[in-house]
Amino acid sequence: MESIKLLALSGSLRKASYNTAVIEALQILAPANIKVVIGSIGDLPLFNPDREEEYIPALAELTQSLKLSDGLILASPEYAHGISGPMKNALDWLVSGVDFPDKPVMLINTSSRASHALEALREVVKTMSGIVVEKAYVSIPLLSSGLDVGGIVDNREISGALKAGLNQFCREIEVQKLNNRVN
Ligand SMILES: Cc1cc2nc3c(=O)[nH]c(=O)nc-3n(C[C@H](O)[C@H](O)[C@H](O)COP(=O)(O)O)c2cc1C
């Protein structure tokens, strides 16, 4: 397998966030040829189309990370049946950019009851012309589990599901890379 670089975003700004813990666990669980970079969205200002031409350091960092990535991993909590504000805000900032279209996207859901945000996220990603890799979708029941990064990594069932999802995601990315070379 060739080396693959992935950008992972958590939609939660909470210190003890399950969504953040999950992408941190992925970073640890990923094999040596797969680099998972965790992006920061907490410092982005509220989306304002009037500011799209402005230099905003947090946005510049995010867009550069996205540009350099072969795929994007999104893990967002559900708040009031919607995508979390921080995640939607980050995606809104990326709507007009050139790096999102055709980007393979892996979705992770840390709560089985949070189906509204998941469906909304699928719709938003598709509308932004990203490619949701359904085979890589991972749903893991972390809500109220009390597990932190170490606990997730040590839990064979959960870490196994994460590794399997990551593996499917990277296989799909490799297929897409091959297709791009041929075409
Ligand atoms: C204001 C608020 C609204 C919430 N609304 C929902 C909801 O509509 N559906 C749901 O399944 N969980 C809801 N939750 C639970 C969160 O999704 C859950 O706590 C999740 O673990 C937060 O993600 P995090 O651990 O990554 O911070 C809500 C939590 C808060 C604080």
Short mmCIF file of N, CA and C and ligand atoms in Angstrom, two decimals:
data_model
loop_
_atom_site.label_atom_id
_atom_site.label_comp_id
_atom_site.label_asym_id
_atom_site.label_seq_id
_atom_site.Cartn_x
_atom_site.Cartn_y
_atom_site.Cartn_z
N MET A 1 0.84 -1.21 0.00
CA MET A 1 0.00 0.00 0.00
C MET A 1 0.87 1.26 0.00
N GLU A 2 0.52 2.23 -0.84
CA GLU A 2 1.29 3.46 -0.82
C GLU A 2 0.86 4.35 0.34
N SER A 3 1.63 5.42 0.58
CA SER A 3 1.30 6.21 1.76
C SER A 3 0.08 7.11 1.48
N ILE A 4 -0.72 7.24 2.50
CA ILE A 4 -1.99 7.97 2.39
C ILE A 4 -2.07 8.99 3.53
N LYS A 5 -2.48 10.19 3.18
CA LYS A 5 -2.61 11.23 4.21
C LYS A 5 -4.08 11.61 4.36
N LEU A 6 -4.57 11.57 5.59
CA LEU A 6 -5.98 11.84 5.85
C LEU A 6 -6.12 13.01 6.83
N LEU A 7 -7.10 13.85 6.55
CA LEU A 7 -7.42 14.93 7.48
C LEU A 7 -8.65 14.51 8.28
N ALA A 8 -8.59 14.61 9.60
CA ALA A 8 -9.73 14.22 10.43
C ALA A 8 -10.23 15.44 11.21
N LEU A 9 -11.55 15.63 11.20
CA LEU A 9 -12.15 16.75 11.93
C LEU A 9 -13.20 16.24 12.92
N SER A 10 -13.14 16.78 14.12
CA SER A 10 -14.17 16.48 15.11
C SER A 10 -15.10 17.68 15.19
N GLY A 11 -16.39 17.42 15.25
CA GLY A 11 -17.37 18.51 15.33
C GLY A 11 -17.62 18.96 16.76
N SER A 12 -16.87 18.43 17.69
CA SER A 12 -17.07 18.81 19.09
C SER A 12 -15.87 19.59 19.61
N LEU A 13 -16.13 20.66 20.35
CA LEU A 13 -15.04 21.44 20.95
C LEU A 13 -14.85 21.05 22.42
N ARG A 14 -15.63 20.10 22.88
CA ARG A 14 -15.58 19.66 24.28
C ARG A 14 -14.25 18.96 24.57
N LYS A 15 -13.69 19.27 25.73
CA LYS A 15 -12.40 18.67 26.10
C LYS A 15 -12.47 17.14 26.11
N ALA A 16 -13.54 16.61 26.74
CA ALA A 16 -13.65 15.15 26.86
C ALA A 16 -14.52 14.56 25.75
N SER A 17 -14.48 15.17 24.58
CA SER A 17 -15.33 14.76 23.46
C SER A 17 -15.04 13.33 22.99
N TYR A 18 -16.12 12.56 22.80
CA TYR A 18 -15.98 11.21 22.24
C TYR A 18 -15.56 11.29 20.77
N ASN A 19 -16.08 12.30 20.07
CA ASN A 19 -15.75 12.42 18.65
C ASN A 19 -14.27 12.75 18.45
N THR A 20 -13.75 13.63 19.31
CA THR A 20 -12.32 13.95 19.23
C THR A 20 -11.49 12.74 19.64
N ALA A 21 -11.95 12.05 20.69
CA ALA A 21 -11.21 10.86 21.15
C ALA A 21 -11.13 9.81 20.05
N VAL A 22 -12.22 9.70 19.29
CA VAL A 22 -12.25 8.67 18.24
C VAL A 22 -11.23 8.97 17.13
N ILE A 23 -11.12 10.24 16.75
CA ILE A 23 -10.14 10.52 15.67
C ILE A 23 -8.71 10.46 16.22
N GLU A 24 -8.56 10.77 17.51
CA GLU A 24 -7.22 10.61 18.12
C GLU A 24 -6.85 9.12 18.18
N ALA A 25 -7.85 8.29 18.45
CA ALA A 25 -7.61 6.84 18.48
C ALA A 25 -7.24 6.34 17.09
N LEU A 26 -7.92 6.87 16.07
CA LEU A 26 -7.61 6.46 14.70
C LEU A 26 -6.16 6.78 14.35
N GLN A 27 -5.71 7.93 14.84
CA GLN A 27 -4.33 8.36 14.60
C GLN A 27 -3.35 7.31 15.16
N ILE A 28 -3.71 6.76 16.31
CA ILE A 28 -2.85 5.76 16.96
C ILE A 28 -2.97 4.41 16.25
N LEU A 29 -4.20 4.08 15.85
CA LEU A 29 -4.47 2.76 15.27
C LEU A 29 -4.02 2.63 13.81
N ALA A 30 -3.84 3.76 13.15
CA ALA A 30 -3.52 3.72 11.71
C ALA A 30 -2.16 3.07 11.47
N PRO A 31 -2.05 2.24 10.44
CA PRO A 31 -0.76 1.64 10.12
C PRO A 31 0.25 2.72 9.67
N ALA A 32 1.53 2.34 9.63
CA ALA A 32 2.60 3.32 9.41
C ALA A 32 2.45 4.11 8.11
N ASN A 33 1.87 3.51 7.10
CA ASN A 33 1.76 4.21 5.81
C ASN A 33 0.56 5.16 5.73
N ILE A 34 -0.25 5.17 6.79
CA ILE A 34 -1.42 6.06 6.79
C ILE A 34 -1.25 7.13 7.87
N LYS A 35 -1.18 8.37 7.42
CA LYS A 35 -1.00 9.47 8.37
C LYS A 35 -2.34 10.18 8.58
N VAL A 36 -2.78 10.20 9.83
CA VAL A 36 -4.03 10.90 10.15
C VAL A 36 -3.67 12.24 10.82
N VAL A 37 -4.00 13.32 10.13
CA VAL A 37 -3.72 14.66 10.67
C VAL A 37 -5.04 15.19 11.25
N ILE A 38 -4.99 15.64 12.50
CA ILE A 38 -6.20 16.17 13.11
C ILE A 38 -6.27 17.68 12.88
N GLY A 39 -7.32 18.10 12.20
CA GLY A 39 -7.49 19.52 11.89
C GLY A 39 -8.19 20.24 13.03
N SER A 40 -7.96 21.55 13.07
CA SER A 40 -8.59 22.33 14.13
C SER A 40 -9.65 23.26 13.52
N ILE A 41 -10.86 23.22 14.09
CA ILE A 41 -11.92 24.08 13.55
C ILE A 41 -12.45 25.07 14.59
N GLY A 42 -11.95 24.94 15.80
CA GLY A 42 -12.46 25.77 16.90
C GLY A 42 -12.12 27.25 16.78
N ASP A 43 -11.07 27.57 16.04
CA ASP A 43 -10.66 28.98 15.92
C ASP A 43 -11.22 29.65 14.67
N LEU A 44 -12.01 28.92 13.90
CA LEU A 44 -12.60 29.55 12.71
C LEU A 44 -13.65 30.58 13.15
N PRO A 45 -13.69 31.74 12.50
CA PRO A 45 -14.78 32.67 12.84
C PRO A 45 -16.10 32.12 12.31
N LEU A 46 -17.20 32.71 12.72
CA LEU A 46 -18.50 32.30 12.17
C LEU A 46 -18.50 32.60 10.67
N PHE A 47 -19.03 31.67 9.89
CA PHE A 47 -18.98 31.82 8.44
C PHE A 47 -19.68 33.09 7.98
N ASN A 48 -18.98 33.80 7.13
CA ASN A 48 -19.55 35.02 6.54
C ASN A 48 -19.00 35.12 5.11
N PRO A 49 -19.86 34.96 4.10
CA PRO A 49 -19.39 35.00 2.71
C PRO A 49 -18.63 36.28 2.38
N ASP A 50 -18.93 37.37 3.08
CA ASP A 50 -18.22 38.63 2.82
C ASP A 50 -16.74 38.52 3.16
N ARG A 51 -16.38 37.51 3.98
CA ARG A 51 -14.98 37.40 4.43
C ARG A 51 -14.20 36.33 3.67
N GLU A 52 -14.83 35.76 2.63
CA GLU A 52 -14.19 34.63 1.95
C GLU A 52 -12.86 34.98 1.28
N GLU A 53 -12.67 36.24 0.92
CA GLU A 53 -11.41 36.63 0.26
C GLU A 53 -10.36 37.08 1.28
N GLU A 54 -10.77 37.16 2.54
CA GLU A 54 -9.88 37.64 3.60
C GLU A 54 -8.88 36.56 4.01
N TYR A 55 -7.69 36.97 4.48
CA TYR A 55 -6.75 35.97 5.01
C TYR A 55 -7.12 35.68 6.47
N ILE A 56 -7.56 34.48 6.71
CA ILE A 56 -7.93 34.05 8.06
C ILE A 56 -7.03 32.87 8.41
N PRO A 57 -6.07 33.05 9.35
CA PRO A 57 -5.08 32.00 9.61
C PRO A 57 -5.68 30.61 9.85
N ALA A 58 -6.71 30.51 10.68
CA ALA A 58 -7.29 29.18 10.98
C ALA A 58 -7.87 28.54 9.72
N LEU A 59 -8.42 29.38 8.83
CA LEU A 59 -9.00 28.86 7.59
C LEU A 59 -7.90 28.45 6.61
N ALA A 60 -6.84 29.28 6.56
CA ALA A 60 -5.73 28.97 5.67
C ALA A 60 -5.12 27.62 6.06
N GLU A 61 -4.99 27.40 7.36
CA GLU A 61 -4.42 26.14 7.86
C GLU A 61 -5.32 24.95 7.48
N LEU A 62 -6.62 25.16 7.65
CA LEU A 62 -7.58 24.09 7.35
C LEU A 62 -7.58 23.76 5.85
N THR A 63 -7.62 24.79 5.03
CA THR A 63 -7.69 24.53 3.57
C THR A 63 -6.39 23.90 3.08
N GLN A 64 -5.26 24.30 3.66
CA GLN A 64 -3.98 23.70 3.26
C GLN A 64 -3.95 22.22 3.66
N SER A 65 -4.43 21.90 4.86
CA SER A 65 -4.47 20.50 5.31
C SER A 65 -5.39 19.69 4.40
N LEU A 66 -6.51 20.29 4.02
CA LEU A 66 -7.45 19.58 3.15
C LEU A 66 -6.83 19.33 1.77
N LYS A 67 -6.15 20.35 1.27
CA LYS A 67 -5.51 20.24 -0.04
C LYS A 67 -4.49 19.08 -0.06
N LEU A 68 -3.74 18.96 1.05
CA LEU A 68 -2.68 17.94 1.13
C LEU A 68 -3.20 16.55 1.46
N SER A 69 -4.50 16.44 1.75
CA SER A 69 -5.03 15.14 2.19
C SER A 69 -5.63 14.35 1.03
N ASP A 70 -5.54 13.03 1.16
CA ASP A 70 -6.16 12.15 0.16
C ASP A 70 -7.61 11.87 0.51
N GLY A 71 -7.98 12.15 1.75
CA GLY A 71 -9.35 11.89 2.19
C GLY A 71 -9.63 12.63 3.48
N LEU A 72 -10.92 12.76 3.75
CA LEU A 72 -11.36 13.52 4.93
C LEU A 72 -12.19 12.62 5.83
N ILE A 73 -11.90 12.68 7.14
CA ILE A 73 -12.68 11.91 8.11
C ILE A 73 -13.48 12.90 8.95
N LEU A 74 -14.79 12.69 9.03
CA LEU A 74 -15.64 13.60 9.81
C LEU A 74 -16.34 12.83 10.94
N ALA A 75 -16.21 13.35 12.15
CA ALA A 75 -16.91 12.78 13.30
C ALA A 75 -17.62 13.93 14.00
N SER A 76 -18.95 13.94 13.93
CA SER A 76 -19.67 15.07 14.51
C SER A 76 -20.76 14.63 15.48
N PRO A 77 -20.87 15.31 16.60
CA PRO A 77 -22.01 15.02 17.47
C PRO A 77 -23.29 15.58 16.87
N GLU A 78 -24.42 15.13 17.41
CA GLU A 78 -25.71 15.69 17.02
C GLU A 78 -26.16 16.64 18.14
N TYR A 79 -26.51 17.85 17.76
CA TYR A 79 -27.10 18.78 18.72
C TYR A 79 -28.49 19.16 18.19
N ALA A 80 -29.52 18.95 19.01
CA ALA A 80 -30.90 19.29 18.63
C ALA A 80 -31.23 18.80 17.22
N HIS A 81 -30.91 17.54 16.99
CA HIS A 81 -31.19 16.87 15.71
C HIS A 81 -30.44 17.48 14.52
N GLY A 82 -29.38 18.20 14.76
CA GLY A 82 -28.61 18.78 13.65
C GLY A 82 -27.12 18.50 13.77
N ILE A 83 -26.40 18.81 12.71
CA ILE A 83 -24.93 18.74 12.73
C ILE A 83 -24.45 19.78 13.75
N SER A 84 -23.39 19.51 14.44
CA SER A 84 -22.90 20.49 15.42
C SER A 84 -22.54 21.80 14.71
N GLY A 85 -22.74 22.90 15.41
CA GLY A 85 -22.43 24.22 14.84
C GLY A 85 -20.99 24.32 14.35
N PRO A 86 -20.02 23.91 15.17
CA PRO A 86 -18.61 24.01 14.72
C PRO A 86 -18.35 23.24 13.42
N MET A 87 -18.93 22.05 13.29
CA MET A 87 -18.70 21.25 12.08
C MET A 87 -19.36 21.90 10.87
N LYS A 88 -20.61 22.36 11.03
CA LYS A 88 -21.32 22.97 9.90
C LYS A 88 -20.61 24.26 9.49
N ASN A 89 -20.13 24.99 10.50
CA ASN A 89 -19.41 26.24 10.23
C ASN A 89 -18.15 25.95 9.40
N ALA A 90 -17.41 24.93 9.80
CA ALA A 90 -16.18 24.57 9.07
C ALA A 90 -16.51 24.18 7.63
N LEU A 91 -17.56 23.38 7.47
CA LEU A 91 -17.94 22.95 6.12
C LEU A 91 -18.39 24.14 5.28
N ASP A 92 -19.11 25.06 5.89
CA ASP A 92 -19.55 26.26 5.14
C ASP A 92 -18.34 27.04 4.62
N TRP A 93 -17.29 27.13 5.43
CA TRP A 93 -16.08 27.83 4.98
C TRP A 93 -15.42 27.11 3.80
N LEU A 94 -15.66 25.79 3.69
CA LEU A 94 -15.00 25.01 2.63
C LEU A 94 -15.83 24.89 1.36
N VAL A 95 -17.09 25.36 1.43
CA VAL A 95 -18.01 25.18 0.29
C VAL A 95 -17.45 25.75 -1.01
N SER A 96 -16.93 26.96 -0.96
CA SER A 96 -16.50 27.63 -2.20
C SER A 96 -15.08 27.27 -2.63
N GLY A 97 -14.38 26.51 -1.82
CA GLY A 97 -12.98 26.18 -2.16
C GLY A 97 -12.88 25.12 -3.24
N VAL A 98 -11.67 24.92 -3.74
CA VAL A 98 -11.47 23.96 -4.83
C VAL A 98 -11.08 22.57 -4.31
N ASP A 99 -10.84 22.46 -3.01
CA ASP A 99 -10.27 21.21 -2.50
C ASP A 99 -11.29 20.18 -2.03
N PHE A 100 -12.52 20.61 -1.81
CA PHE A 100 -13.52 19.66 -1.30
C PHE A 100 -14.11 18.75 -2.38
N PRO A 101 -14.45 19.30 -3.55
CA PRO A 101 -15.05 18.43 -4.57
C PRO A 101 -14.20 17.20 -4.89
N ASP A 102 -14.85 16.06 -4.98
CA ASP A 102 -14.23 14.75 -5.27
C ASP A 102 -13.39 14.19 -4.12
N LYS A 103 -13.40 14.86 -2.99
CA LYS A 103 -12.62 14.34 -1.85
C LYS A 103 -13.38 13.16 -1.23
N PRO A 104 -12.72 12.01 -1.07
CA PRO A 104 -13.39 10.89 -0.38
C PRO A 104 -13.59 11.25 1.10
N VAL A 105 -14.76 10.92 1.61
CA VAL A 105 -15.10 11.27 3.00
C VAL A 105 -15.55 10.03 3.77
N MET A 106 -14.95 9.86 4.94
CA MET A 106 -15.34 8.76 5.85
C MET A 106 -16.12 9.39 7.01
N LEU A 107 -17.30 8.84 7.28
CA LEU A 107 -18.10 9.36 8.38
C LEU A 107 -18.04 8.43 9.58
N ILE A 108 -17.90 9.02 10.76
CA ILE A 108 -17.91 8.23 11.99
C ILE A 108 -19.00 8.77 12.89
N ASN A 109 -19.83 7.88 13.41
CA ASN A 109 -20.90 8.27 14.33
C ASN A 109 -20.64 7.62 15.68
N THR A 110 -20.57 8.44 16.72
CA THR A 110 -20.26 7.88 18.04
C THR A 110 -21.52 7.61 18.87
N SER A 111 -22.69 7.86 18.26
CA SER A 111 -23.94 7.61 18.99
C SER A 111 -24.99 7.05 18.04
N SER A 112 -25.43 5.84 18.31
CA SER A 112 -26.37 5.19 17.39
C SER A 112 -27.71 5.92 17.30
N ARG A 113 -28.04 6.71 18.34
CA ARG A 113 -29.36 7.38 18.31
C ARG A 113 -29.29 8.70 17.52
N ALA A 114 -28.07 9.11 17.15
CA ALA A 114 -27.90 10.42 16.49
C ALA A 114 -27.97 10.28 14.97
N SER A 115 -29.14 9.91 14.46
CA SER A 115 -29.26 9.65 13.02
C SER A 115 -29.53 10.92 12.20
N HIS A 116 -30.11 11.94 12.82
CA HIS A 116 -30.44 13.16 12.07
C HIS A 116 -29.17 13.87 11.60
N ALA A 117 -28.23 14.04 12.52
CA ALA A 117 -26.98 14.74 12.17
C ALA A 117 -26.21 13.96 11.12
N LEU A 118 -26.24 12.64 11.25
CA LEU A 118 -25.52 11.80 10.29
C LEU A 118 -26.09 11.97 8.88
N GLU A 119 -27.43 11.91 8.79
CA GLU A 119 -28.07 12.06 7.49
C GLU A 119 -27.81 13.46 6.92
N ALA A 120 -27.87 14.45 7.80
CA ALA A 120 -27.63 15.83 7.35
C ALA A 120 -26.19 15.97 6.85
N LEU A 121 -25.28 15.34 7.54
CA LEU A 121 -23.86 15.41 7.15
C LEU A 121 -23.64 14.76 5.78
N ARG A 122 -24.30 13.62 5.57
CA ARG A 122 -24.23 12.95 4.26
C ARG A 122 -24.71 13.91 3.16
N GLU A 123 -25.83 14.57 3.43
CA GLU A 123 -26.43 15.47 2.44
C GLU A 123 -25.51 16.66 2.17
N VAL A 124 -24.95 17.22 3.22
CA VAL A 124 -24.06 18.39 3.06
C VAL A 124 -22.82 18.00 2.26
N VAL A 125 -22.23 16.87 2.61
CA VAL A 125 -21.00 16.44 1.91
C VAL A 125 -21.30 16.21 0.43
N LYS A 126 -22.43 15.56 0.15
CA LYS A 126 -22.80 15.30 -1.26
C LYS A 126 -23.05 16.61 -1.99
N THR A 127 -23.73 17.53 -1.31
CA THR A 127 -24.01 18.84 -1.93
C THR A 127 -22.71 19.59 -2.25
N MET A 128 -21.69 19.35 -1.41
CA MET A 128 -20.38 19.99 -1.64
C MET A 128 -19.53 19.19 -2.62
N SER A 129 -20.13 18.17 -3.23
CA SER A 129 -19.46 17.31 -4.21
C SER A 129 -18.33 16.47 -3.62
N GLY A 130 -18.42 16.22 -2.31
CA GLY A 130 -17.51 15.26 -1.71
C GLY A 130 -18.07 13.86 -1.96
N ILE A 131 -17.21 12.83 -1.78
CA ILE A 131 -17.67 11.46 -2.04
C ILE A 131 -17.74 10.70 -0.71
N VAL A 132 -18.96 10.48 -0.24
CA VAL A 132 -19.11 9.72 1.01
C VAL A 132 -18.81 8.25 0.71
N VAL A 133 -17.79 7.71 1.36
CA VAL A 133 -17.44 6.30 1.15
C VAL A 133 -18.25 5.48 2.16
N GLU A 134 -19.38 4.97 1.72
CA GLU A 134 -20.30 4.29 2.64
C GLU A 134 -19.69 3.03 3.25
N LYS A 135 -18.86 2.36 2.46
CA LYS A 135 -18.22 1.12 2.97
C LYS A 135 -17.33 1.41 4.18
N ALA A 136 -16.90 2.66 4.30
CA ALA A 136 -15.98 3.01 5.38
C ALA A 136 -16.72 3.56 6.61
N TYR A 137 -18.05 3.70 6.50
CA TYR A 137 -18.82 4.28 7.61
C TYR A 137 -18.68 3.42 8.87
N VAL A 138 -18.41 4.10 9.97
CA VAL A 138 -18.28 3.39 11.24
C VAL A 138 -19.22 4.00 12.28
N SER A 139 -20.01 3.14 12.91
CA SER A 139 -20.87 3.59 14.00
C SER A 139 -20.43 2.85 15.27
N ILE A 140 -20.04 3.62 16.25
CA ILE A 140 -19.59 2.97 17.49
C ILE A 140 -20.30 3.60 18.70
N PRO A 141 -20.79 2.78 19.59
CA PRO A 141 -21.58 3.28 20.71
C PRO A 141 -20.72 3.83 21.85
N LEU A 142 -20.31 5.07 21.72
CA LEU A 142 -19.43 5.63 22.76
C LEU A 142 -20.18 6.45 23.80
N LEU A 143 -21.39 6.89 23.43
CA LEU A 143 -22.17 7.74 24.33
C LEU A 143 -22.30 7.10 25.71
N SER A 144 -21.94 7.83 26.73
CA SER A 144 -21.99 7.39 28.13
C SER A 144 -21.06 6.22 28.42
N SER A 145 -20.15 5.91 27.52
CA SER A 145 -19.25 4.78 27.76
C SER A 145 -18.14 5.16 28.74
N GLY A 146 -17.84 6.46 28.81
CA GLY A 146 -16.75 6.90 29.67
C GLY A 146 -15.37 6.60 29.08
N LEU A 147 -15.34 6.10 27.87
CA LEU A 147 -14.04 5.74 27.28
C LEU A 147 -13.30 6.98 26.77
N ASP A 148 -12.00 7.01 27.03
CA ASP A 148 -11.15 8.05 26.46
C ASP A 148 -10.34 7.43 25.31
N VAL A 149 -9.36 8.17 24.80
CA VAL A 149 -8.58 7.65 23.67
C VAL A 149 -7.98 6.28 23.98
N GLY A 150 -7.35 6.18 25.14
CA GLY A 150 -6.71 4.91 25.52
C GLY A 150 -7.72 3.78 25.62
N GLY A 151 -8.88 4.11 26.18
CA GLY A 151 -9.94 3.11 26.33
C GLY A 151 -10.45 2.63 24.99
N ILE A 152 -10.54 3.56 24.04
CA ILE A 152 -11.00 3.20 22.69
C ILE A 152 -9.98 2.29 22.01
N VAL A 153 -8.73 2.68 22.12
CA VAL A 153 -7.66 1.89 21.48
C VAL A 153 -7.60 0.48 22.08
N ASP A 154 -7.80 0.41 23.40
CA ASP A 154 -7.70 -0.89 24.09
C ASP A 154 -8.95 -1.76 23.92
N ASN A 155 -10.05 -1.16 23.50
CA ASN A 155 -11.28 -1.94 23.33
C ASN A 155 -11.23 -2.65 21.97
N ARG A 156 -11.11 -3.96 22.01
CA ARG A 156 -10.86 -4.71 20.76
C ARG A 156 -11.98 -4.55 19.74
N GLU A 157 -13.21 -4.54 20.24
CA GLU A 157 -14.36 -4.45 19.32
C GLU A 157 -14.39 -3.07 18.63
N ILE A 158 -14.24 -2.02 19.45
CA ILE A 158 -14.31 -0.66 18.90
C ILE A 158 -13.10 -0.36 18.01
N SER A 159 -11.92 -0.70 18.50
CA SER A 159 -10.73 -0.40 17.68
C SER A 159 -10.73 -1.25 16.42
N GLY A 160 -11.30 -2.46 16.51
CA GLY A 160 -11.40 -3.32 15.32
C GLY A 160 -12.31 -2.68 14.28
N ALA A 161 -13.43 -2.12 14.74
CA ALA A 161 -14.36 -1.47 13.81
C ALA A 161 -13.72 -0.24 13.17
N LEU A 162 -12.98 0.50 13.97
CA LEU A 162 -12.31 1.70 13.43
C LEU A 162 -11.24 1.31 12.40
N LYS A 163 -10.48 0.27 12.72
CA LYS A 163 -9.43 -0.16 11.78
C LYS A 163 -10.03 -0.70 10.48
N ALA A 164 -11.15 -1.42 10.63
CA ALA A 164 -11.80 -1.96 9.43
C ALA A 164 -12.33 -0.82 8.55
N GLY A 165 -12.94 0.18 9.17
CA GLY A 165 -13.44 1.34 8.42
C GLY A 165 -12.31 2.08 7.73
N LEU A 166 -11.23 2.27 8.46
CA LEU A 166 -10.07 2.98 7.90
C LEU A 166 -9.48 2.20 6.71
N ASN A 167 -9.44 0.90 6.86
CA ASN A 167 -8.91 0.03 5.80
C ASN A 167 -9.78 0.15 4.53
N GLN A 168 -11.09 0.09 4.72
CA GLN A 168 -12.01 0.23 3.57
C GLN A 168 -11.84 1.60 2.92
N PHE A 169 -11.70 2.60 3.76
CA PHE A 169 -11.56 3.97 3.25
C PHE A 169 -10.30 4.09 2.39
N CYS A 170 -9.20 3.57 2.91
CA CYS A 170 -7.93 3.70 2.18
C CYS A 170 -7.92 2.86 0.90
N ARG A 171 -8.61 1.72 0.93
CA ARG A 171 -8.71 0.92 -0.30
C ARG A 171 -9.45 1.70 -1.37
N GLU A 172 -10.51 2.36 -0.96
CA GLU A 172 -11.31 3.15 -1.91
C GLU A 172 -10.48 4.33 -2.45
N ILE A 173 -9.68 4.93 -1.58
CA ILE A 173 -8.82 6.05 -2.00
C ILE A 173 -7.80 5.55 -3.03
N GLU A 174 -7.24 4.37 -2.77
CA GLU A 174 -6.26 3.81 -3.72
C GLU A 174 -6.90 3.55 -5.08
N VAL A 175 -8.12 3.02 -5.06
CA VAL A 175 -8.83 2.76 -6.33
C VAL A 175 -9.03 4.09 -7.07
N GLN A 176 -9.44 5.11 -6.31
CA GLN A 176 -9.67 6.41 -6.94
C GLN A 176 -8.37 6.98 -7.52
N LYS A 177 -7.26 6.80 -6.78
CA LYS A 177 -5.96 7.30 -7.26
C LYS A 177 -5.56 6.61 -8.55
N LEU A 178 -5.79 5.28 -8.57
CA LEU A 178 -5.47 4.50 -9.78
C LEU A 178 -6.30 4.97 -10.97
N ASN A 179 -7.60 5.16 -10.72
CA ASN A 179 -8.50 5.64 -11.79
C ASN A 179 -8.05 7.00 -12.32
N ASN A 180 -7.62 7.87 -11.38
CA ASN A 180 -7.19 9.20 -11.80
C ASN A 180 -5.94 9.13 -12.68
N ARG A 181 -5.06 8.14 -12.37
CA ARG A 181 -3.83 7.98 -13.16
C ARG A 181 -4.15 7.47 -14.56
N VAL A 182 -5.13 6.55 -14.63
CA VAL A 182 -5.50 5.95 -15.92
C VAL A 182 -6.19 6.99 -16.81
N ASN A 183 -7.09 7.81 -16.18
CA ASN A 183 -7.87 8.77 -16.98
C ASN A 183 -7.08 10.06 -17.28
C1 LIG B 1 -27.14 20.99 23.59
C2 LIG B 1 -27.09 19.52 23.28
C3 LIG B 1 -28.00 18.97 22.40
C4 LIG B 1 -27.97 17.61 22.10
N1 LIG B 1 -28.87 17.10 21.20
C5 LIG B 1 -28.80 15.79 20.86
C6 LIG B 1 -29.68 15.26 19.89
O1 LIG B 1 -30.52 15.93 19.33
N2 LIG B 1 -29.59 13.94 19.59
C7 LIG B 1 -28.64 13.14 20.18
O2 LIG B 1 -28.56 11.96 19.85
N3 LIG B 1 -27.77 13.62 21.10
C8 LIG B 1 -27.84 14.93 21.45
N4 LIG B 1 -26.95 15.45 22.36
C9 LIG B 1 -25.94 14.55 22.94
C10 LIG B 1 -24.58 14.72 22.26
O3 LIG B 1 -24.67 14.43 20.89
C11 LIG B 1 -23.58 13.82 22.94
O4 LIG B 1 -23.39 14.32 24.24
C12 LIG B 1 -22.27 13.68 22.25
O5 LIG B 1 -21.48 12.78 22.96
C13 LIG B 1 -21.49 14.94 22.17
O6 LIG B 1 -20.34 14.69 21.42
P1 LIG B 1 -18.89 14.79 22.07
O7 LIG B 1 -18.79 13.74 23.13
O8 LIG B 1 -17.96 14.54 20.93
O9 LIG B 1 -18.75 16.17 22.63
C14 LIG B 1 -26.97 16.78 22.68
C15 LIG B 1 -26.06 17.36 23.58
C16 LIG B 1 -26.10 18.70 23.87
C17 LIG B 1 -25.06 19.29 24.78
#
